[in-house]
Short mmCIF file of C-alpha atoms in Angstrom, two decimals:
data_model
loop_
_atom_site.label_atom_id
_atom_site.label_comp_id
_atom_site.label_asym_id
_atom_site.label_seq_id
_atom_site.Cartn_x
_atom_site.Cartn_y
_atom_site.Cartn_z
CA MET A 1 0.00 0.00 0.00
CA SER A 2 1.31 3.47 -0.83
CA LYS A 3 2.18 5.75 2.08
CA GLU A 4 -0.40 8.25 0.86
CA LYS A 5 -3.14 5.61 0.93
CA LEU A 6 -1.98 4.38 4.33
CA PHE A 7 -2.08 7.95 5.66
CA LYS A 8 -5.64 8.44 4.43
CA GLU A 9 -6.75 5.07 5.81
CA ARG A 10 -5.33 5.83 9.25
CA ALA A 11 -6.71 9.38 9.30
CA ALA A 12 -10.15 8.12 8.30
CA ARG A 13 -10.07 5.47 11.05
CA VAL A 14 -9.28 8.00 13.78
CA THR A 15 -11.71 10.58 12.37
CA LYS A 16 -14.55 8.04 12.52
CA ALA A 17 -13.74 7.27 16.15
CA PHE A 18 -13.71 11.03 16.92
CA LYS A 19 -17.22 11.24 15.40
CA HIS A 20 -18.49 8.06 17.11
CA GLU A 21 -18.91 6.36 13.76
CA ILE A 22 -17.77 2.77 13.27
CA PRO A 23 -14.36 2.44 11.57
CA ASP A 24 -12.93 -0.80 10.12
CA ARG A 25 -11.19 -1.46 13.42
CA VAL A 26 -10.46 0.20 16.75
CA PRO A 27 -7.89 2.91 16.02
CA ILE A 28 -4.64 2.99 17.97
CA ALA A 29 -2.94 6.19 19.11
CA MET A 30 0.02 6.61 21.37
CA MET A 31 1.38 9.46 23.42
CA ILE A 32 5.12 9.19 22.90
CA GLU A 33 7.72 11.66 24.04
CA THR A 34 11.34 10.97 25.05
CA TRP A 35 10.73 7.19 25.05
CA ALA A 36 11.06 7.32 21.25
CA GLY A 37 14.71 8.35 21.70
CA HIS A 38 15.42 5.70 24.33
CA TYR A 39 13.87 3.05 22.12
CA SER A 40 16.16 4.16 19.29
CA GLY A 41 19.34 4.17 21.37
CA TYR A 42 19.42 7.86 22.26
CA ASP A 43 19.26 9.68 25.59
CA ILE A 44 17.11 12.71 26.34
CA VAL A 45 19.90 15.15 25.54
CA ASP A 46 20.01 13.66 22.04
CA SER A 47 16.22 13.99 21.78
CA GLY A 48 16.05 17.53 23.17
CA TYR A 49 19.03 19.10 21.43
CA ASP A 50 19.70 17.14 18.23
CA TYR A 51 16.82 17.47 15.78
CA PRO A 52 17.98 14.82 13.25
CA LYS A 53 18.19 12.26 16.09
CA LEU A 54 14.78 13.35 17.37
CA ARG A 55 13.25 12.85 13.92
CA GLU A 56 15.05 9.54 13.41
CA SER A 57 13.69 8.16 16.68
CA PHE A 58 10.06 9.13 15.98
CA LEU A 59 10.34 7.69 12.48
CA LYS A 60 11.71 4.43 13.91
CA VAL A 61 8.76 4.13 16.30
CA ALA A 62 6.37 4.74 13.40
CA GLU A 63 8.14 2.07 11.36
CA ASP A 64 8.41 -0.59 14.09
CA PHE A 65 4.94 -0.04 15.55
CA GLU A 66 3.04 0.24 12.30
CA GLU A 67 -0.24 -0.65 14.01
CA ILE A 68 -0.34 2.90 15.43
CA ASP A 69 -2.73 5.16 13.52
CA ALA A 70 -1.67 8.58 14.80
CA MET A 71 1.22 10.00 16.79
CA PRO A 72 1.57 13.37 18.52
CA PRO A 73 4.03 15.99 17.31
CA ALA A 74 7.30 15.98 19.25
CA PHE A 75 6.31 18.98 21.40
CA GLY A 76 6.54 16.84 24.53
CA VAL A 77 10.28 16.40 24.09
CA ARG A 78 10.50 20.17 24.59
CA PRO A 79 13.02 22.59 23.09
CA GLY A 80 16.34 22.06 24.85
CA ASN A 81 18.25 24.56 22.75
CA ILE A 82 15.74 27.26 23.63
CA TYR A 83 15.93 26.45 27.34
CA ALA A 84 19.73 26.68 27.21
CA ALA A 85 19.76 30.07 25.47
CA THR A 86 16.99 31.57 27.58
CA GLN A 87 18.42 30.03 30.76
CA SER A 88 15.27 28.29 31.90
CA ARG A 89 14.97 28.12 35.66
CA GLU A 90 12.66 25.10 35.48
CA TYR A 91 13.67 22.47 32.90
CA SER A 92 16.74 20.22 33.07
CA TYR A 93 17.81 17.45 30.69
CA TYR A 94 20.96 16.55 32.65
CA GLY A 95 22.49 16.86 36.09
CA GLU A 96 25.47 18.89 37.28
CA ASP A 97 27.68 15.95 36.35
CA GLY A 98 26.51 16.34 32.75
CA LYS A 99 24.81 12.94 32.73
CA PRO A 100 21.37 12.91 31.05
CA TYR A 101 18.35 12.11 33.19
CA ALA A 102 16.03 9.27 32.16
CA SER A 103 13.31 11.85 31.59
CA LEU A 104 13.09 15.64 31.56
CA GLN A 105 13.12 17.15 35.06
CA HIS A 106 10.84 20.05 35.89
CA LEU A 107 10.99 22.31 38.92
CA GLU A 108 7.61 23.84 39.73
CA ALA A 109 7.45 27.49 38.72
CA GLY A 110 6.01 28.41 42.11
CA ASN A 111 5.73 32.02 43.04
CA VAL A 112 6.31 33.57 39.60
CA MET A 113 3.47 35.98 40.29
CA THR A 114 2.79 37.32 43.78
CA THR A 115 -0.71 37.66 45.21
CA ASP A 116 -0.64 41.47 45.11
CA GLU A 117 0.01 41.33 41.35
CA TYR A 118 -3.41 39.85 40.48
CA PRO A 119 -4.93 43.26 39.54
CA GLU A 120 -2.00 44.09 37.28
CA PHE A 121 -2.27 40.71 35.56
CA ILE A 122 -6.03 40.97 35.15
CA ALA A 123 -5.74 44.48 33.64
CA ASP A 124 -3.30 43.40 30.89
CA PRO A 125 -2.19 39.75 30.93
CA PHE A 126 -0.07 39.98 27.77
CA LYS A 127 1.89 42.92 29.15
CA PHE A 128 2.37 41.16 32.48
CA ILE A 129 3.66 38.04 30.72
CA VAL A 130 6.22 39.95 28.66
CA GLU A 131 7.35 42.35 31.38
CA LYS A 132 7.31 40.11 34.43
CA GLN A 133 6.42 36.46 34.01
CA ILE A 134 8.90 35.55 31.26
CA PRO A 135 11.91 37.27 32.92
CA ARG A 136 11.09 35.46 36.16
CA ARG A 137 11.03 32.06 34.42
CA TYR A 138 14.07 32.60 32.16
CA ALA A 139 17.22 34.20 33.56
CA ALA A 140 18.40 35.45 30.14
CA PHE A 141 15.52 37.96 30.12
CA ASP A 142 16.12 39.05 33.70
CA LYS A 143 18.99 41.33 32.63
CA PRO A 144 19.64 44.91 31.60
CA GLU A 145 17.82 46.04 28.45
CA LEU A 146 20.57 45.43 25.90
CA GLU A 147 21.39 41.93 27.13
CA LYS A 148 17.68 41.13 27.27
CA ASN A 149 17.21 42.27 23.66
CA LEU A 150 20.14 40.15 22.50
CA ALA A 151 18.71 37.15 24.33
CA PHE A 152 15.33 37.66 22.71
CA THR A 153 16.92 37.83 19.27
CA GLN A 154 18.79 34.59 19.97
CA PHE A 155 15.55 33.00 21.17
CA ALA A 156 13.68 34.10 18.05
CA LEU A 157 16.28 32.47 15.80
CA LEU A 158 16.22 29.25 17.82
CA TYR A 159 12.42 29.26 17.86
CA LYS A 160 12.24 29.33 14.06
CA THR A 161 14.73 26.47 13.80
CA TYR A 162 12.91 24.43 16.45
CA ILE A 163 9.51 24.78 14.81
CA GLN A 164 10.91 23.94 11.39
CA GLU A 165 13.25 21.09 12.35
CA ALA A 166 11.51 19.42 15.30
CA ILE A 167 7.86 19.96 14.44
CA VAL A 168 7.16 20.80 10.77
CA LYS A 169 9.85 18.65 9.15
CA LEU A 170 9.15 15.67 11.42
CA GLY A 171 5.43 15.93 10.71
CA GLU A 172 6.13 15.96 6.97
CA GLN A 173 8.52 13.00 7.21
CA LEU A 174 6.08 10.95 9.29
CA ALA A 175 3.33 11.64 6.75
CA VAL A 176 5.32 11.12 3.56
CA GLU A 177 7.77 8.40 4.59
CA LYS A 178 5.61 6.42 7.03
CA GLY A 179 2.03 7.36 6.16
CA MET A 180 1.60 8.46 9.79
CA PRO A 181 -0.86 11.27 10.59
CA SER A 182 -0.30 13.69 13.43
CA LEU A 183 -2.78 13.31 16.26
CA PHE A 184 -2.79 17.07 16.90
CA LYS A 185 -2.62 20.27 14.85
CA GLY A 186 -2.59 22.66 17.77
CA SER A 187 -2.50 22.82 21.53
CA THR A 188 -3.36 24.99 24.47
CA GLU A 189 -4.05 24.80 28.19
CA MET A 190 -7.05 25.86 30.21
CA PRO A 191 -6.53 29.23 31.93
CA MET A 192 -6.58 27.87 35.47
CA ASP A 193 -4.00 25.22 34.60
CA VAL A 194 -1.77 27.90 33.11
CA PHE A 195 -2.12 29.84 36.30
CA MET A 196 -1.10 26.86 38.39
CA ASP A 197 1.68 25.64 36.10
CA TYR A 198 3.41 28.91 35.22
CA PHE A 199 2.34 31.65 37.63
CA ARG A 200 1.28 30.57 41.11
CA GLY A 201 2.30 26.93 41.52
CA PHE A 202 0.11 24.22 43.03
CA LYS A 203 0.36 25.49 46.60
CA GLY A 204 -0.26 29.09 45.55
CA ILE A 205 -3.38 28.40 43.51
CA ILE A 206 -4.88 26.14 46.18
CA ILE A 207 -4.49 28.94 48.75
CA ASP A 208 -5.78 31.52 46.25
CA ILE A 209 -9.07 29.70 45.65
CA LYS A 210 -9.73 29.94 49.39
CA LYS A 211 -8.56 33.51 49.94
CA ARG A 212 -8.78 35.29 46.60
CA LYS A 213 -11.79 33.78 44.88
CA GLU A 214 -12.72 36.80 42.75
CA ASN A 215 -9.12 37.34 41.66
CA VAL A 216 -8.72 33.75 40.47
CA ILE A 217 -11.97 33.85 38.51
CA ALA A 218 -11.10 37.21 36.94
CA ALA A 219 -7.55 36.06 36.12
CA CYS A 220 -8.87 32.98 34.29
CA GLU A 221 -11.26 35.17 32.28
CA ALA A 222 -8.46 37.64 31.47
CA LEU A 223 -6.18 34.86 30.25
CA PHE A 224 -8.86 33.13 28.17
CA PRO A 225 -8.41 35.12 24.90
CA LEU A 226 -4.68 34.35 24.87
CA MET A 227 -5.19 30.64 25.40
CA LEU A 228 -7.95 30.50 22.77
CA LYS A 229 -5.67 32.24 20.27
CA LYS A 230 -2.90 29.76 21.12
CA ALA A 231 -5.33 26.90 20.47
CA ILE A 232 -6.85 27.71 17.10
CA HIS A 233 -5.65 30.99 15.54
CA ASN A 234 -4.38 30.28 12.00
CA VAL A 235 -5.33 26.61 12.35
CA GLU A 236 -7.29 24.97 9.53
CA SER A 237 -10.75 23.94 10.71
CA GLY A 238 -11.67 20.24 10.56
CA ILE A 239 -12.42 17.32 12.88
CA PHE A 240 -9.00 15.66 12.64
CA PRO A 241 -6.23 16.20 13.75
CA GLY A 242 -7.37 17.46 17.15
CA ILE A 243 -6.41 20.32 19.46
CA PHE A 244 -4.44 18.90 22.39
CA ILE A 245 -5.37 20.25 25.83
CA PRO A 246 -3.76 18.71 28.92
CA LEU A 247 -5.91 19.18 32.04
CA HIS A 248 -3.82 19.36 35.19
CA ILE A 249 -5.59 20.70 38.26
CA PRO A 250 -9.23 19.49 37.97
CA THR A 251 -8.94 16.22 39.88
CA TYR A 252 -7.31 18.08 42.78
CA LEU A 253 -10.39 20.29 43.09
CA ARG A 254 -13.62 19.44 44.84
CA PRO A 255 -16.44 19.31 42.26
CA LYS A 256 -17.87 22.48 43.81
CA ASP A 257 -14.56 24.33 43.32
CA PHE A 258 -14.22 22.83 39.85
CA GLU A 259 -17.60 24.34 38.98
CA THR A 260 -16.71 27.74 40.42
CA PHE A 261 -13.18 28.20 39.15
CA TYR A 262 -12.37 25.79 36.34
CA TRP A 263 -15.62 25.10 34.56
CA PRO A 264 -16.50 28.59 33.20
CA THR A 265 -13.39 29.04 31.03
CA PHE A 266 -13.10 25.28 30.42
CA LYS A 267 -16.59 25.09 28.94
CA LYS A 268 -16.12 28.32 26.99
CA MET A 269 -12.85 27.01 25.50
CA ILE A 270 -14.47 23.73 24.41
CA ASP A 271 -17.47 25.54 22.92
CA CYS A 272 -15.28 27.98 20.97
CA ILE A 273 -13.10 25.20 19.54
CA VAL A 274 -16.08 23.03 18.61
CA GLU A 275 -17.85 26.00 17.06
CA LYS A 276 -14.89 26.31 14.67
CA ASP A 277 -15.35 22.66 13.66
CA CYS A 278 -12.25 21.45 15.52
CA THR A 279 -11.95 18.61 18.05
CA PRO A 280 -10.63 19.30 21.54
CA VAL A 281 -8.57 16.29 22.69
CA LEU A 282 -8.50 16.53 26.47
CA PHE A 283 -5.67 14.83 28.32
CA MET A 284 -7.66 14.01 31.46
CA GLU A 285 -5.08 13.40 34.14
CA GLY A 286 -6.20 11.47 37.21
CA ASN A 287 -9.61 9.92 37.89
CA TRP A 288 -12.51 11.98 36.53
CA GLU A 289 -15.38 9.98 37.97
CA PRO A 290 -16.54 12.79 40.32
CA TYR A 291 -16.81 15.13 37.30
CA TYR A 292 -18.76 12.92 34.86
CA ASP A 293 -21.84 15.16 35.11
CA PHE A 294 -19.75 18.09 33.88
CA ILE A 295 -18.33 16.01 31.03
CA ASN A 296 -21.88 15.14 29.98
CA ASP A 297 -22.58 18.87 29.64
CA LEU A 298 -19.94 19.17 26.89
CA PRO A 299 -21.06 19.13 23.24
CA LYS A 300 -22.08 15.56 22.32
CA LYS A 301 -19.67 13.57 20.16
CA LYS A 302 -17.41 16.57 19.55
CA VAL A 303 -14.72 16.01 22.18
CA VAL A 304 -12.07 13.33 22.78
CA GLY A 305 -10.92 12.43 26.28
CA MET A 306 -7.57 10.72 26.84
CA VAL A 307 -8.39 9.41 30.27
CA GLU A 308 -5.59 8.41 32.59
CA SER A 309 -7.37 6.28 35.17
CA GLY A 310 -10.68 4.99 36.49
CA ASP A 311 -13.04 2.11 35.92
CA PHE A 312 -13.23 2.09 32.14
CA LYS A 313 -16.33 -0.07 31.96
CA LYS A 314 -18.17 2.37 34.20
CA MET A 315 -16.65 5.29 32.28
CA LYS A 316 -17.89 3.95 28.94
CA ALA A 317 -21.43 3.71 30.32
CA ALA A 318 -21.31 7.11 32.04
CA ILE A 319 -19.66 9.38 29.45
CA GLY A 320 -19.05 7.19 26.41
CA ASP A 321 -22.00 8.67 24.52
CA THR A 322 -20.67 12.19 25.04
CA ILE A 323 -16.93 11.96 24.43
CA CYS A 324 -14.76 9.61 22.43
CA ILE A 325 -12.64 7.80 25.03
CA MET A 326 -8.98 7.21 24.35
CA GLY A 327 -6.80 5.06 26.62
CA GLY A 328 -7.40 2.22 29.04
CA MET A 329 -4.27 0.10 28.59
CA PRO A 330 -2.05 0.44 31.69
CA VAL A 331 1.68 0.64 31.05
CA ASP A 332 2.03 -1.33 34.29
CA VAL A 333 0.35 -4.28 32.59
CA ILE A 334 2.58 -3.88 29.52
CA ASN A 335 5.66 -3.90 31.74
CA HIS A 336 4.86 -6.22 34.62
CA SER A 337 2.80 -8.98 33.01
CA THR A 338 3.61 -11.82 30.70
CA ARG A 339 2.99 -11.30 27.02
CA ASP A 340 -0.16 -13.45 27.19
CA GLU A 341 -1.50 -11.63 30.23
CA ALA A 342 -0.99 -8.25 28.53
CA VAL A 343 -2.69 -9.44 25.35
CA LYS A 344 -5.65 -10.84 27.34
CA TYR A 345 -6.02 -7.51 29.17
CA ALA A 346 -6.14 -5.66 25.83
CA GLU A 347 -8.77 -8.05 24.43
CA GLU A 348 -11.01 -7.63 27.47
CA LEU A 349 -10.63 -3.86 27.24
CA ILE A 350 -11.76 -3.93 23.63
CA ASP A 351 -14.70 -6.16 24.53
CA PHE A 352 -16.34 -3.42 26.57
CA MET A 353 -14.86 -0.23 25.07
CA ALA A 354 -15.25 -0.89 21.34
CA PRO A 355 -19.02 -1.49 20.98
CA ASN A 356 -20.83 1.46 19.30
CA GLY A 357 -17.53 3.16 18.43
CA GLY A 358 -16.19 6.28 20.07
CA TYR A 359 -13.11 4.48 21.34
CA ILE A 360 -9.39 4.76 20.55
CA PHE A 361 -7.00 2.23 22.04
CA ALA A 362 -4.08 3.86 23.84
CA LEU A 363 -1.82 3.46 26.83
CA ASP A 364 -2.80 5.17 30.06
CA LYS A 365 0.44 7.14 30.31
CA VAL A 366 2.74 9.19 28.11
CA LEU A 367 5.92 7.25 27.31
CA LEU A 368 8.98 9.08 28.63
CA SER A 369 11.65 6.95 30.34
CA PRO A 370 13.48 3.90 28.96
CA ASN A 371 11.42 1.43 31.00
CA ASP A 372 8.03 3.03 30.38
CA ALA A 373 7.09 0.34 27.87
CA ASN A 374 8.48 -3.12 27.24
CA PRO A 375 8.75 -3.08 23.41
CA GLU A 376 8.08 -6.81 22.95
CA ASN A 377 4.89 -6.79 25.00
CA LEU A 378 3.82 -3.49 23.48
CA LYS A 379 4.23 -4.87 19.96
CA ALA A 380 2.26 -8.02 20.84
CA VAL A 381 -0.56 -5.95 22.32
CA LEU A 382 -0.75 -3.61 19.32
CA GLN A 383 -0.78 -6.53 16.88
CA THR A 384 -3.62 -8.06 18.88
CA VAL A 385 -5.64 -4.84 18.89
CA ALA A 386 -5.20 -4.43 15.14
CA LYS A 387 -6.81 -7.86 14.59
CA TYR A 388 -9.07 -8.38 17.61
CA GLY A 389 -10.35 -4.80 17.34
CA GLU A 390 -11.92 -5.27 13.91
CA TYR A 391 -15.57 -4.24 13.70
CA LYS A 392 -17.53 -7.00 12.00
CA MET B 1 -11.00 27.42 6.30
CA ILE B 2 -8.27 29.05 8.32
CA ILE B 3 -9.54 30.09 11.75
CA LYS B 4 -8.97 33.62 13.02
CA VAL B 5 -9.72 34.83 16.53
CA PRO B 6 -9.95 38.43 17.75
CA GLU B 7 -6.75 40.40 18.30
CA ILE B 8 -5.32 40.40 21.80
CA LYS B 9 -6.15 43.55 23.73
CA SER B 10 -3.03 44.91 25.38
CA GLU B 11 -1.20 48.18 25.77
CA ILE B 12 1.89 46.59 24.22
CA TYR B 13 0.43 44.15 21.67
CA PRO B 14 1.88 45.10 18.27
CA SER B 15 -0.54 46.12 15.53
CA TRP B 16 -0.26 47.62 12.06
CA GLU B 17 -2.48 50.46 13.22
CA LYS B 18 0.09 51.41 15.85
CA VAL B 19 2.86 51.23 13.25
CA VAL B 20 0.97 53.66 11.02
CA GLU B 21 0.16 55.91 13.95
CA ASP B 22 3.86 56.17 14.73
CA ASN B 23 4.84 56.36 11.04
CA PRO B 24 2.11 58.24 9.12
CA HIS B 25 4.10 58.03 5.89
CA LEU B 26 3.26 54.28 5.83
CA LYS B 27 -0.47 54.96 5.68
CA ASN B 28 -0.83 53.97 2.02
CA SER B 29 1.37 50.88 2.18
CA PRO B 30 0.44 48.05 -0.22
CA GLU B 31 -1.82 45.42 1.36
CA ILE B 32 0.95 42.79 1.39
CA VAL B 33 3.01 44.93 3.74
CA LYS B 34 0.24 44.95 6.32
CA LYS B 35 -0.51 41.24 5.83
CA ASN B 36 3.10 40.16 6.24
CA TYR B 37 3.49 42.40 9.28
CA GLU B 38 0.41 40.87 10.89
CA ASP B 39 1.61 37.34 10.09
CA SER B 40 4.87 38.13 11.85
CA VAL B 41 2.95 39.40 14.88
CA ASP B 42 1.10 36.07 15.00
CA GLU B 43 4.44 34.26 14.98
CA LEU B 44 5.72 36.52 17.72
CA PHE B 45 2.64 35.68 19.77
CA ASP B 46 3.24 31.95 19.29
CA ALA B 47 6.88 32.33 20.34
CA ILE B 48 5.96 34.33 23.44
CA MET B 49 3.33 31.79 24.43
CA LEU B 50 5.90 29.02 24.08
CA LEU B 51 7.91 30.80 26.75
CA ALA B 52 4.95 31.81 28.87
CA ALA B 53 2.64 28.82 28.89
CA PHE B 54 4.53 25.68 27.93
#
């Protein structure tokens, strides 16, 4: 089969699952980040700083695991060269001894914005980001004007190279050489997650929702236009590929707090993306069972949920008519079971997730470290899904 | 169809209108000048958001 035909076949399979139609078989998608490098004999410094090696490793995964129908862009590997030039205070690929870590290390941003700065942020979030938040996260911009300008010029050059070499070129190679579609064409985060991840930290935001309720709500609203623009501006409308949105804080919130703080901009973001005929693909970290009523208030059959954990049988019954569910195969089973046990688990998963469509087989975790997936068991499971998952 | 969303409202967000305000002699620039400028502002926004929210 030609790569072009294979690409179309895979894209059609995933698109049908997105729309809750019945494809020829259960589609398979996989969230792969630095594991692709490890699998190909490279460490995370190779993956983060050497674009030809990054591309080679993703292409090898696409070649060796041909049962996969869509892979994410390599955004998750993150831009090491940019972090070096901008002197990131948060991301590290290697220790002080120069030895690469097994996976990227991230220090929480923490108190990037202080509580008394809420009004300033709310009045002009873009200005606050440029003037204060970025210099506090990247030491190269926390310098006198001239040095800061030089650093920004260096960043701009590296940014262009990164986008071209790590994202665009890889996407083209995967499509043309392997017939592999990208799972996503854009990404964003929900405003409250951005606030936790890059401004206030987990501890800060949890205190703020108790003590500064109005500020948190207003800050999420103020940030919304920026995050919507990040998601879909200049993106071509269409059901597939999707818009990737990792959800971080929700399962740490009581449903009542979720409704007060997270839900308003969350719902608005989903509605705006769907209105433009795009598919939000939510990376639903944690167990979402306490929030199923909210999920059922999302537009029907327009959203995909990559769910990390929970009782999948119950989940299918509770929210399976609203969102297309992606996931369900624990990496623990791939790694700590025999081949036959892992295959049996996958078959049973398909038995209750596949009926009526709206299901994409995937692992429950993003693959990062060398031991995140035993390749032999993974291959056996994917081969099984490709056959056992046929709709007859 | 390529999706467009409203321009970001900010005291410092670059716009062609501000360029013309500061440089009135550019008022009658050919359309491509404005379009390419605005495309570059979109790229700048993407780059800034990579630093700010990723």
